[in-house]
C-alpha positions as a printed NumPy array, in Angstrom:
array([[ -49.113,  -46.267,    2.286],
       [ -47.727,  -47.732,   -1.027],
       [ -46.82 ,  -44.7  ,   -3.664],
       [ -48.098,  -45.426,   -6.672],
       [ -47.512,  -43.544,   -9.569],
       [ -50.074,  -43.258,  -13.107],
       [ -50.419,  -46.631,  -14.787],
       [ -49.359,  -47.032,  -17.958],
       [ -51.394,  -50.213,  -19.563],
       [ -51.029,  -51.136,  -23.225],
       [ -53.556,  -50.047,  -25.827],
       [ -55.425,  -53.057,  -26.31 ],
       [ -54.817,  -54.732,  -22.754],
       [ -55.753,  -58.017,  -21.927],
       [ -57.261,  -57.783,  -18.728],
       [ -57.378,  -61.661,  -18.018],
       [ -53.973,  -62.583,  -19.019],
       [ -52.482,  -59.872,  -17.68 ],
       [ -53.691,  -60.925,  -14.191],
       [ -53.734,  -64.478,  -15.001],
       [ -49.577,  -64.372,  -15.63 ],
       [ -48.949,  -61.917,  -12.029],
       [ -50.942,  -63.887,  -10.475],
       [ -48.602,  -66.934,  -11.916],
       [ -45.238,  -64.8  ,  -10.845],
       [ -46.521,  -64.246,   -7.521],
       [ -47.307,  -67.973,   -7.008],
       [ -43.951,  -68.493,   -8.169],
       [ -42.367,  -65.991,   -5.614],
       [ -44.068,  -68.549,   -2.682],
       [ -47.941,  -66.758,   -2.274],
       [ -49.963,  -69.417,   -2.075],
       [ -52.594,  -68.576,   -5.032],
       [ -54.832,  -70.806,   -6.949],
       [ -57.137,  -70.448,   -9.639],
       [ -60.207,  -68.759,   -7.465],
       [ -57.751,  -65.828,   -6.738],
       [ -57.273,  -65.035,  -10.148],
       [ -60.71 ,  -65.42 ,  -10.516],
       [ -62.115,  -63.225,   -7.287],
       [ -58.883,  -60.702,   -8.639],
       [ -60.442,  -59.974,  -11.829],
       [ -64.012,  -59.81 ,  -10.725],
       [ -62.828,  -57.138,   -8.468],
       [ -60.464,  -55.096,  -10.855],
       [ -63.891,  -55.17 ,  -13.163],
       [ -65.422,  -53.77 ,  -10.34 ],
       [ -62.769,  -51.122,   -9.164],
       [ -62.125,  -50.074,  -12.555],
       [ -58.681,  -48.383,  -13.372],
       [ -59.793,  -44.874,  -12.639],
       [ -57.88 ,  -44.815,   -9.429],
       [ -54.23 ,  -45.944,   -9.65 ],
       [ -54.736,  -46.598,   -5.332],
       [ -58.171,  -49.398,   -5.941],
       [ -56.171,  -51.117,   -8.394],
       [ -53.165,  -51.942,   -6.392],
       [ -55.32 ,  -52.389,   -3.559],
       [ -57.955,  -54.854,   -5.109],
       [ -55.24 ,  -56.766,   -6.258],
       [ -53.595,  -56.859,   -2.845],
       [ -56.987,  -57.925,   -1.264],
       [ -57.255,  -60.539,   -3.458],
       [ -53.702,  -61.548,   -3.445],
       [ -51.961,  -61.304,   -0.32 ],
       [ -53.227,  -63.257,    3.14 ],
       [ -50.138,  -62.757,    5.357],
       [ -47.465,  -59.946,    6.156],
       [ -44.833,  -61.238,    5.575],
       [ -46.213,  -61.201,    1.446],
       [ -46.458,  -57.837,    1.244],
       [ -42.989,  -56.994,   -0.05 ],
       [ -42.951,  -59.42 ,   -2.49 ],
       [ -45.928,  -58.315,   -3.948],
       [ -45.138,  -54.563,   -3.999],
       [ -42.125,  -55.208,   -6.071],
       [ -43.406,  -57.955,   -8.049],
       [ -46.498,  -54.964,   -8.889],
       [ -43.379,  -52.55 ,   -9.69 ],
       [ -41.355,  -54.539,  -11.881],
       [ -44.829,  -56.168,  -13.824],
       [ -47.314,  -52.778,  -13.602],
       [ -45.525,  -50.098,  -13.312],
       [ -41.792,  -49.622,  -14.152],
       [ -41.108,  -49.397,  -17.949],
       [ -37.857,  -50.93 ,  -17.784],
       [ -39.118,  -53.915,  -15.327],
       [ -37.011,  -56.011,  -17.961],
       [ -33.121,  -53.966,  -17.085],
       [ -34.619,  -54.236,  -13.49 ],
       [ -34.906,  -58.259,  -13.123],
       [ -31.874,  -59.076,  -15.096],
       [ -29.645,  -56.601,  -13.241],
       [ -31.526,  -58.189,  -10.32 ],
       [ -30.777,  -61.864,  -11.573],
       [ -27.005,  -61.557,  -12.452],
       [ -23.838,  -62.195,  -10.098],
       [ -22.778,  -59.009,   -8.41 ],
       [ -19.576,  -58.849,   -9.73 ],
       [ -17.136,  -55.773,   -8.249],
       [ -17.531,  -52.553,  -10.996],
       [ -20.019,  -53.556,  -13.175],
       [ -22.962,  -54.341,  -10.395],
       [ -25.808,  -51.833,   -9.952],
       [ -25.454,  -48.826,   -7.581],
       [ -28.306,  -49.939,   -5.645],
       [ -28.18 ,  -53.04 ,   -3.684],
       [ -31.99 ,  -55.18 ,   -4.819],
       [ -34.51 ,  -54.493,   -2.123],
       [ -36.113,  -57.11 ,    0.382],
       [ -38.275,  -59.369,   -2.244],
       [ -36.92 ,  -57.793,   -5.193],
       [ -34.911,  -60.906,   -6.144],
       [ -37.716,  -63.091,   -5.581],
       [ -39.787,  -60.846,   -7.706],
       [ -37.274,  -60.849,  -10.647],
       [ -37.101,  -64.765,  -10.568],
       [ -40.612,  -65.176,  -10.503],
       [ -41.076,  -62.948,  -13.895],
       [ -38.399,  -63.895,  -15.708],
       [ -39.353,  -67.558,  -15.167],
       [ -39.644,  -68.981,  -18.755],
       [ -39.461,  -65.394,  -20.043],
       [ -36.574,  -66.224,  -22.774],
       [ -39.468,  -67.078,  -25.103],
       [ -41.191,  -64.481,  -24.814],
       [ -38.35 ,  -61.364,  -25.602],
       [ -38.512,  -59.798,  -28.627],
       [ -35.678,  -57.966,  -29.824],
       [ -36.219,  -54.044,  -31.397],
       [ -36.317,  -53.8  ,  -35.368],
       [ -32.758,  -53.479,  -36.492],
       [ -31.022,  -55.253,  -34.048],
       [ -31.329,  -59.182,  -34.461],
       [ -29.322,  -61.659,  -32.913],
       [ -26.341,  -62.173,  -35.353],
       [ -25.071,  -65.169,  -33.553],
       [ -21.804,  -63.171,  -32.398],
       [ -20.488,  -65.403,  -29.292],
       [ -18.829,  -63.425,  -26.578],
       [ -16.235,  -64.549,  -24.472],
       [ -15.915,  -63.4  ,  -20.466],
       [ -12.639,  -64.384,  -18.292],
       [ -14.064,  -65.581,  -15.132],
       [ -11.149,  -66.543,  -13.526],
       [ -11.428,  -64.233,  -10.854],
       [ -15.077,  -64.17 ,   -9.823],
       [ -16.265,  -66.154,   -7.097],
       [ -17.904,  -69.561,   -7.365],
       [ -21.537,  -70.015,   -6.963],
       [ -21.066,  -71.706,   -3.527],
       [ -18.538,  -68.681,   -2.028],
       [ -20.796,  -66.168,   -3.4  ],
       [ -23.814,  -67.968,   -1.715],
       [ -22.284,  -68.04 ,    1.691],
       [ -21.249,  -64.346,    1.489],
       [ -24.774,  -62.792,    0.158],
       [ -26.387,  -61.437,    2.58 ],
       [ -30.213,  -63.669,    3.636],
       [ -32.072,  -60.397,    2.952],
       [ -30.877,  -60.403,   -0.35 ],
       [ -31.509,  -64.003,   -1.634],
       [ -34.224,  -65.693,   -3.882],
       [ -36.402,  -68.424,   -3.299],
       [ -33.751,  -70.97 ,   -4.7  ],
       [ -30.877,  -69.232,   -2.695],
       [ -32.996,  -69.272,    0.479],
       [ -33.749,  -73.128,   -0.478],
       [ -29.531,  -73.824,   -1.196],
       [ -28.701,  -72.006,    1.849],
       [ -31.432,  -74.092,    4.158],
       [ -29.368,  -77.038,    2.635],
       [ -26.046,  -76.05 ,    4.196],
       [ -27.172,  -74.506,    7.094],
       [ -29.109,  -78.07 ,    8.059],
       [ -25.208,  -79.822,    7.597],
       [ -23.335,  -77.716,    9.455],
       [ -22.067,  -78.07 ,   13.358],
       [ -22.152,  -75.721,   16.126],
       [ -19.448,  -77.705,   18.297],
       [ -18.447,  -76.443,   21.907],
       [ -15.938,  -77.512,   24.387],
       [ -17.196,  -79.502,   27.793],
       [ -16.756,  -77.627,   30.929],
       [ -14.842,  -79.234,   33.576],
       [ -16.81 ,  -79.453,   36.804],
       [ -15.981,  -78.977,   40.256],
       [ -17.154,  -82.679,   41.101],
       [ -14.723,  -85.204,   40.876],
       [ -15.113,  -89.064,   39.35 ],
       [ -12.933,  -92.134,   39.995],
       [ -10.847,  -92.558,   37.427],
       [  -7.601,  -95.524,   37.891],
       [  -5.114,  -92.918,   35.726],
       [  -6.472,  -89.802,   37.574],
       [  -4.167,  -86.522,   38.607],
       [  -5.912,  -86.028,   41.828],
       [  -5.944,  -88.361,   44.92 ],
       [  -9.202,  -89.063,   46.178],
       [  -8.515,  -89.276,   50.031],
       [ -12.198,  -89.864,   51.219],
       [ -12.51 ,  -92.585,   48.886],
       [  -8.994,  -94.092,   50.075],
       [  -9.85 ,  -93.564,   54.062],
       [ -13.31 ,  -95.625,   52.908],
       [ -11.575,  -98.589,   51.252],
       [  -8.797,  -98.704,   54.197],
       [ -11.663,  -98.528,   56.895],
       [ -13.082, -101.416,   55.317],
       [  -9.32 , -103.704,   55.851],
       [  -9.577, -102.418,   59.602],
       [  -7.082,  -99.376,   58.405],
       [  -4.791, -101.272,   56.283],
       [  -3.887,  -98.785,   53.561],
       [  -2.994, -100.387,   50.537],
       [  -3.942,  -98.194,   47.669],
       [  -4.461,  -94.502,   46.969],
       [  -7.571,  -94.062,   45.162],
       [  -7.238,  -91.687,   41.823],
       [  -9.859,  -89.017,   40.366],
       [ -10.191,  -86.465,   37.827],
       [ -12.683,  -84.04 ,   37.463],
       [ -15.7  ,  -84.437,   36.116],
       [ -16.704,  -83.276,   32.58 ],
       [ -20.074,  -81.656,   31.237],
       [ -21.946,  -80.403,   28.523],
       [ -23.457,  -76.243,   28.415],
       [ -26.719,  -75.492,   27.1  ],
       [ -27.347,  -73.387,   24.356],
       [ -30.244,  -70.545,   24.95 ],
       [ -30.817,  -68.813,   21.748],
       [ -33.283,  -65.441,   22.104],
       [ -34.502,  -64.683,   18.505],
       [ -35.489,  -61.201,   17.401],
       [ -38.581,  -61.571,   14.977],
       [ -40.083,  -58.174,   14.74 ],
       [ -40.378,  -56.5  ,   11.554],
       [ -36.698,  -55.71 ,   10.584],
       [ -35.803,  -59.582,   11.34 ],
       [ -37.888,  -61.375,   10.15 ],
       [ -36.025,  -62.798,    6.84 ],
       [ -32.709,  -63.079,    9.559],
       [ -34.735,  -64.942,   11.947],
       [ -36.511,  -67.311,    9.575],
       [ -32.979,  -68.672,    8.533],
       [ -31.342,  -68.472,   11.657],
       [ -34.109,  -70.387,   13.099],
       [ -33.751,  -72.772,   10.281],
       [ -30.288,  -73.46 ,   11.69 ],
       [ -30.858,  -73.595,   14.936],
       [ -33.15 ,  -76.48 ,   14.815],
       [ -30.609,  -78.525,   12.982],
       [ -28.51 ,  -77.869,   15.853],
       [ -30.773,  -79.127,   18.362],
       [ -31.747,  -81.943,   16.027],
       [ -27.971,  -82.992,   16.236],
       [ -26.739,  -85.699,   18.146],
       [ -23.363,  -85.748,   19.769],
       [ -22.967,  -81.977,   18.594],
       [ -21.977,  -81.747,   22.538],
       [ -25.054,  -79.535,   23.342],
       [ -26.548,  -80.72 ,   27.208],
       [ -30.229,  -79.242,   25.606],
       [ -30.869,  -76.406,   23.054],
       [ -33.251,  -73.739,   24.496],
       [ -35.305,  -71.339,   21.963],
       [ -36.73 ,  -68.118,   22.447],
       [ -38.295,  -65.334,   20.037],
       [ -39.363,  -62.086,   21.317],
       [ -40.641,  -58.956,   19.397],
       [ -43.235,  -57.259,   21.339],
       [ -43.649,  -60.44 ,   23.881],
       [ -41.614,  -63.474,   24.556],
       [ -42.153,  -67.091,   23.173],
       [ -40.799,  -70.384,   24.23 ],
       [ -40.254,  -72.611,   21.127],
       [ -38.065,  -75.808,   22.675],
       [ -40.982,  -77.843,   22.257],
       [ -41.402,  -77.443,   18.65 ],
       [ -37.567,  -77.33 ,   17.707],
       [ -37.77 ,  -81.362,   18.809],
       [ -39.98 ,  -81.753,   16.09 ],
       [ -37.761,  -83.721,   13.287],
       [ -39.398,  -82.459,   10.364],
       [ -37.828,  -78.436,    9.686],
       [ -40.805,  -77.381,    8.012],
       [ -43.129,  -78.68 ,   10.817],
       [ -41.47 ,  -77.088,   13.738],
       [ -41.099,  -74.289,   12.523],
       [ -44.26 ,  -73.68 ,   10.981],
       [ -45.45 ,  -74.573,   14.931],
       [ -42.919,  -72.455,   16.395],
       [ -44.723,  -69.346,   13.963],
       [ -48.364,  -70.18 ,   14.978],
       [ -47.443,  -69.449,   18.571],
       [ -44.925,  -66.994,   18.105],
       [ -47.804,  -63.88 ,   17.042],
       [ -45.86 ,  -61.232,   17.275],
       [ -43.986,  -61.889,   14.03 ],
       [ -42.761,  -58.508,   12.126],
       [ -44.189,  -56.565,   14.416],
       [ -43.108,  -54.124,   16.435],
       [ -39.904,  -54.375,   19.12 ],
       [ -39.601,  -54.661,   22.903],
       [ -36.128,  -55.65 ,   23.608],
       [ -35.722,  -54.352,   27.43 ],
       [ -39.483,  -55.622,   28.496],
       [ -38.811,  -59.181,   26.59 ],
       [ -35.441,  -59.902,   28.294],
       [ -37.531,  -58.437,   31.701],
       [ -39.801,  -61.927,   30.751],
       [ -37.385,  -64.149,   30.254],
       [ -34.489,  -62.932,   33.554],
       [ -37.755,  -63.529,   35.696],
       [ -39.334,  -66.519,   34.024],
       [ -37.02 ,  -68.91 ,   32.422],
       [ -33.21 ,  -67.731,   33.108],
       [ -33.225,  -69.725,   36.264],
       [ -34.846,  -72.885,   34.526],
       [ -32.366,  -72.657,   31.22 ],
       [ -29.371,  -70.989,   32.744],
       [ -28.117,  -73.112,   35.871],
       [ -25.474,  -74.776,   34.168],
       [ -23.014,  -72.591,   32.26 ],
       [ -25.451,  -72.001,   29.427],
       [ -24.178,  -69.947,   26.453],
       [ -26.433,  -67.257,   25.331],
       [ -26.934,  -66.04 ,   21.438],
       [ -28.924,  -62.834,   20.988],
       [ -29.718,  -62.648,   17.743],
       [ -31.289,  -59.122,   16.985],
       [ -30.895,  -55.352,   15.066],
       [ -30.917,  -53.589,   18.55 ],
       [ -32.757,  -51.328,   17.352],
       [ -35.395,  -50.632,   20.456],
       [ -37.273,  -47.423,   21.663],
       [ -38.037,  -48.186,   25.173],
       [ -36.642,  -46.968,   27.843],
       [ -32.44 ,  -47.323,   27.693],
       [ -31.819,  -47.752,   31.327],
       [ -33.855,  -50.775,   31.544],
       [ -32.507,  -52.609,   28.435],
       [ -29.359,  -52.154,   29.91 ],
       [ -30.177,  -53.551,   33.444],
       [ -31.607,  -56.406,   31.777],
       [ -28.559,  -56.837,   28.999],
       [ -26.193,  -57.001,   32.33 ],
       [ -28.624,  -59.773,   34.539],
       [ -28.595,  -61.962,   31.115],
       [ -25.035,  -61.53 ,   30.844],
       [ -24.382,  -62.411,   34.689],
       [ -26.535,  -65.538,   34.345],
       [ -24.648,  -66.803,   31.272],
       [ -21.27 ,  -68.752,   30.718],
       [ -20.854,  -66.38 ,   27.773],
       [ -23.431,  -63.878,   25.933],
       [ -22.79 ,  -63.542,   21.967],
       [ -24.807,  -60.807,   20.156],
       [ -25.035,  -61.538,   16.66 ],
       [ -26.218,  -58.672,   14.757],
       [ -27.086,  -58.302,   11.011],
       [ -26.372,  -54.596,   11.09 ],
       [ -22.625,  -55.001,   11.288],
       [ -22.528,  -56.112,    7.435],
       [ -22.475,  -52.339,    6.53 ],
       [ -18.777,  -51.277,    6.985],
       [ -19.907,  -47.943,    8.268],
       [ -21.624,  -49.369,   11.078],
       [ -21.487,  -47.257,   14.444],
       [ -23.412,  -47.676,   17.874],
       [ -25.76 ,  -44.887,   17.272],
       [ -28.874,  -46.435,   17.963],
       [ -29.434,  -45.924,   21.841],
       [ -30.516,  -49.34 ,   22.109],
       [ -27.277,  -50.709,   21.032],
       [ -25.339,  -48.228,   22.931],
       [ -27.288,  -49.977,   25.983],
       [ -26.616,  -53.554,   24.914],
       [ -22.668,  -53.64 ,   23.651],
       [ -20.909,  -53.468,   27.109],
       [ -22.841,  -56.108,   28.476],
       [ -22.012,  -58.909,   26.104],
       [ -19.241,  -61.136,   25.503],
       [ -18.753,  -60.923,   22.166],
       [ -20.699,  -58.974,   19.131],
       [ -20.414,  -60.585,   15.573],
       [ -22.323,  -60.627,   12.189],
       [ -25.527,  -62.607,   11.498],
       [ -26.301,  -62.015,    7.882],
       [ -24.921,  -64.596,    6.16 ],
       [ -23.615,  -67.837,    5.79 ],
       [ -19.849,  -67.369,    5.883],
       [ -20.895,  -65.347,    9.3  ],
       [ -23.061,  -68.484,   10.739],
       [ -19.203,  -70.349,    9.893],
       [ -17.102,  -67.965,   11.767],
       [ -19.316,  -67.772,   14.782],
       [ -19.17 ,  -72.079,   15.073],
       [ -15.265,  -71.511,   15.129],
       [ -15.236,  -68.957,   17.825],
       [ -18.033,  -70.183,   19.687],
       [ -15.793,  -72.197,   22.131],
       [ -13.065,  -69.465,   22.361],
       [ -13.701,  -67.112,   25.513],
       [ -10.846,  -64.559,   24.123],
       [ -13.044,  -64.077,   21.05 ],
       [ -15.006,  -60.7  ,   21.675],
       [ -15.703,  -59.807,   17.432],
       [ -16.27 ,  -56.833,   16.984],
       [ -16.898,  -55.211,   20.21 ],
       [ -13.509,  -53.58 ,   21.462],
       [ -13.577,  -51.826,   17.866],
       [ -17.164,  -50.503,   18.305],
       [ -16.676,  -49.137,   22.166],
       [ -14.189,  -47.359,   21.118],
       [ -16.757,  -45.178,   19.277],
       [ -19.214,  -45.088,   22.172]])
């Protein structure tokens, strides 16, 4: 249940503008509203009436909001534009760089961003300075030198953080970059003339066929091949904004060709598991994955890490795992089912893989600690456990990918176990 506290309208409100222009910043922030929302909205307001600070928020969000994942845009965007007094301070601290000792205490909340941008959008007009304190034209000048560029800060901030245009700039780079991995050298051998190895079958055949004259030793090497990649997507409730991205990325990887990938395998899970390899051949981004979220229901819901990796050890890990596939695990680890059968699971996924990487966007706090029992469950049974929260960390995990040394941040965190 939202808190909402008294409203505080204007003493000669306009009604109609009022939820003309939030209607107009919402549509900005991505809800898809037209004109017969506004309309339906302020029949129903008239209706309500603003006796009761709980049916106004709640007509509005009737009216408003048709999917979940709108509903934290909205309740800021109703914050900054209904009910906080200084919604102004709010959006600009919101909008500007965070810059080391001079940024906000409080990090901007999961929409908050998006709400700022989608107020302030041709707001400039529209501020009007107190009595007494006019622009007098004084020009200020700020050595920049040391901040970070536009592009570094991008690929540091973290996705929950980002507004629509960040979320549209980081799509952008994430679609160009590579995921490259090393082939694995088979057991099988091939004829090659320059080969290391001698091929004595093939030699005995050749000098069988001269009536056992041997004239030449035949040469081989060993074959070469290409791993799948399997990635297993949290998208419950706490990963959504992650997964939305990360997904983003992963179907440019599967989209590229000669990125060294035998097939790219994808899997989302929250409270059951879906198979989305179909739709990640789609070409068009926006298509797959807008197919991949129609048959994935169980988006921000709730979790079910153990019974989900249960589904997919007895359904698919033979089918998708058979030849040296590398495994990312992309979730919070945050589960409350039962501890012992995560981990059971956690270790038959990690036998069945060439190597199992846990990316988690938990580990951008520099506190972080395996408290949570389901990642106390999960860390010994995976290869490596890095950050997922960011671009820079998408970056780091293509470098290490190929390196089977590379463990992140594991060794320091079962120490603390």
């Amino acid at each position: 249940m939202v808190e909402l506290p008294e409203l505080s309208l204007p003493d000669d409100p306009k009604l109609v503008q009022n939820i003309t222009h939030f209607a107009r910043a919402l549509r900005k922030a991505g809800l898809p509203i037209g004109p017969g929302r506004v309309v339906d909205a302020v029949e129903a307001v008239a209706a309500a009436g603003f006796t009761s600070r709980q049916d106004f928020y709640w007509a509005l969000h009737a009216c408003f909001v048709t999917r979940p994942e709108h509903r934290a845009v909205f309740a800021q965007i109703f914050r900054l534009y209904w009910r906080d007094p200084r919604f102004l301070e709010h959006m600009m601290a919101a909008m500007l760089p965070a810059v080391r000792g001079v940024q906000e205490e409080r990090a901007a909340k999961p929409g908050e961003k998006r709400a700022a941008e989608a107020l302030l959008d041709g707001a400039n007009d529209q501020i009007d300075l107190p009595e007494g304190q006019e622009d007098d034209g004084t020009e200020f000048e700020i050595d920049a030198t040391l901040t970070m560029s536009s592009e570094e800060r991008l690929r540091s901030l973290d996705f929950e953080q980002m507004s629509t245009e960040e979320v549209a700039r980081a799509k952008r780079i994430l679609s160009q970059m590579r995921l490259p991995v090393q082939p694995i050298q088979s057991r099988r051998l091939m004829a090659a003339p320059h080969g290391q190895r001698a091929d004595w079958r093939r030699t005995l055949r050749d000098a069988a066929r001269r009536g056992g004259d041997l004239q030449d030793i035949a040469r081989a090497k060993r074959r070469i091949r290409w791993p799948n990649l399997v990635v297993i997507c949290d998208i419950s409730g706490s990963m959504s904004q992650y997964s939305r991205i990360v997904l983003h990325f992963l179907h440019s990887v599967a989209n590229q060709k000669g990125a060294g990938w035998a097939k790219v395998h994808g899997f989302t899970f929250g409270t059951r598991l879906t198979n989305i390899t179909r739709h990640l051949a789609t070409r068009d981004v926006d298509a797959a994955l807008a197919a991949a979220g129609a048959e994935a229901q169980d988006w921000e819901g709730g979790t079910r890490i153990g019974q989900c990796l249960h589904e997919f050890n007895r359904d698919w890990s033979r089918r998708v795992m058979g030849q040296g596939a590398v495994v990312l695990l992309i979730t919070d680890g945050l589960d409350r089912d039962d501890p012992d059968q995560l981990a059971k699971e956690m270790q038959r996924l990690h036998l069945s893989s060439r190597r199992l990487i846990w990316l988690n966007p938990l580990l951008r706090w520099e506190g972080f600690a395996p408290k949570a029992q389901g990642i106390r469950a999960m860390l010994p049974h995976v290869d490596s456990f890095r950050a997922g929260h960011s671009i820079a960390s998408l970056e780091d995990l293509a470098q290490v990918i190929s390196r089977p040394e590379d463990q992140g941040d594991k060794a320091r965190l079962m120490a603390l176990l």
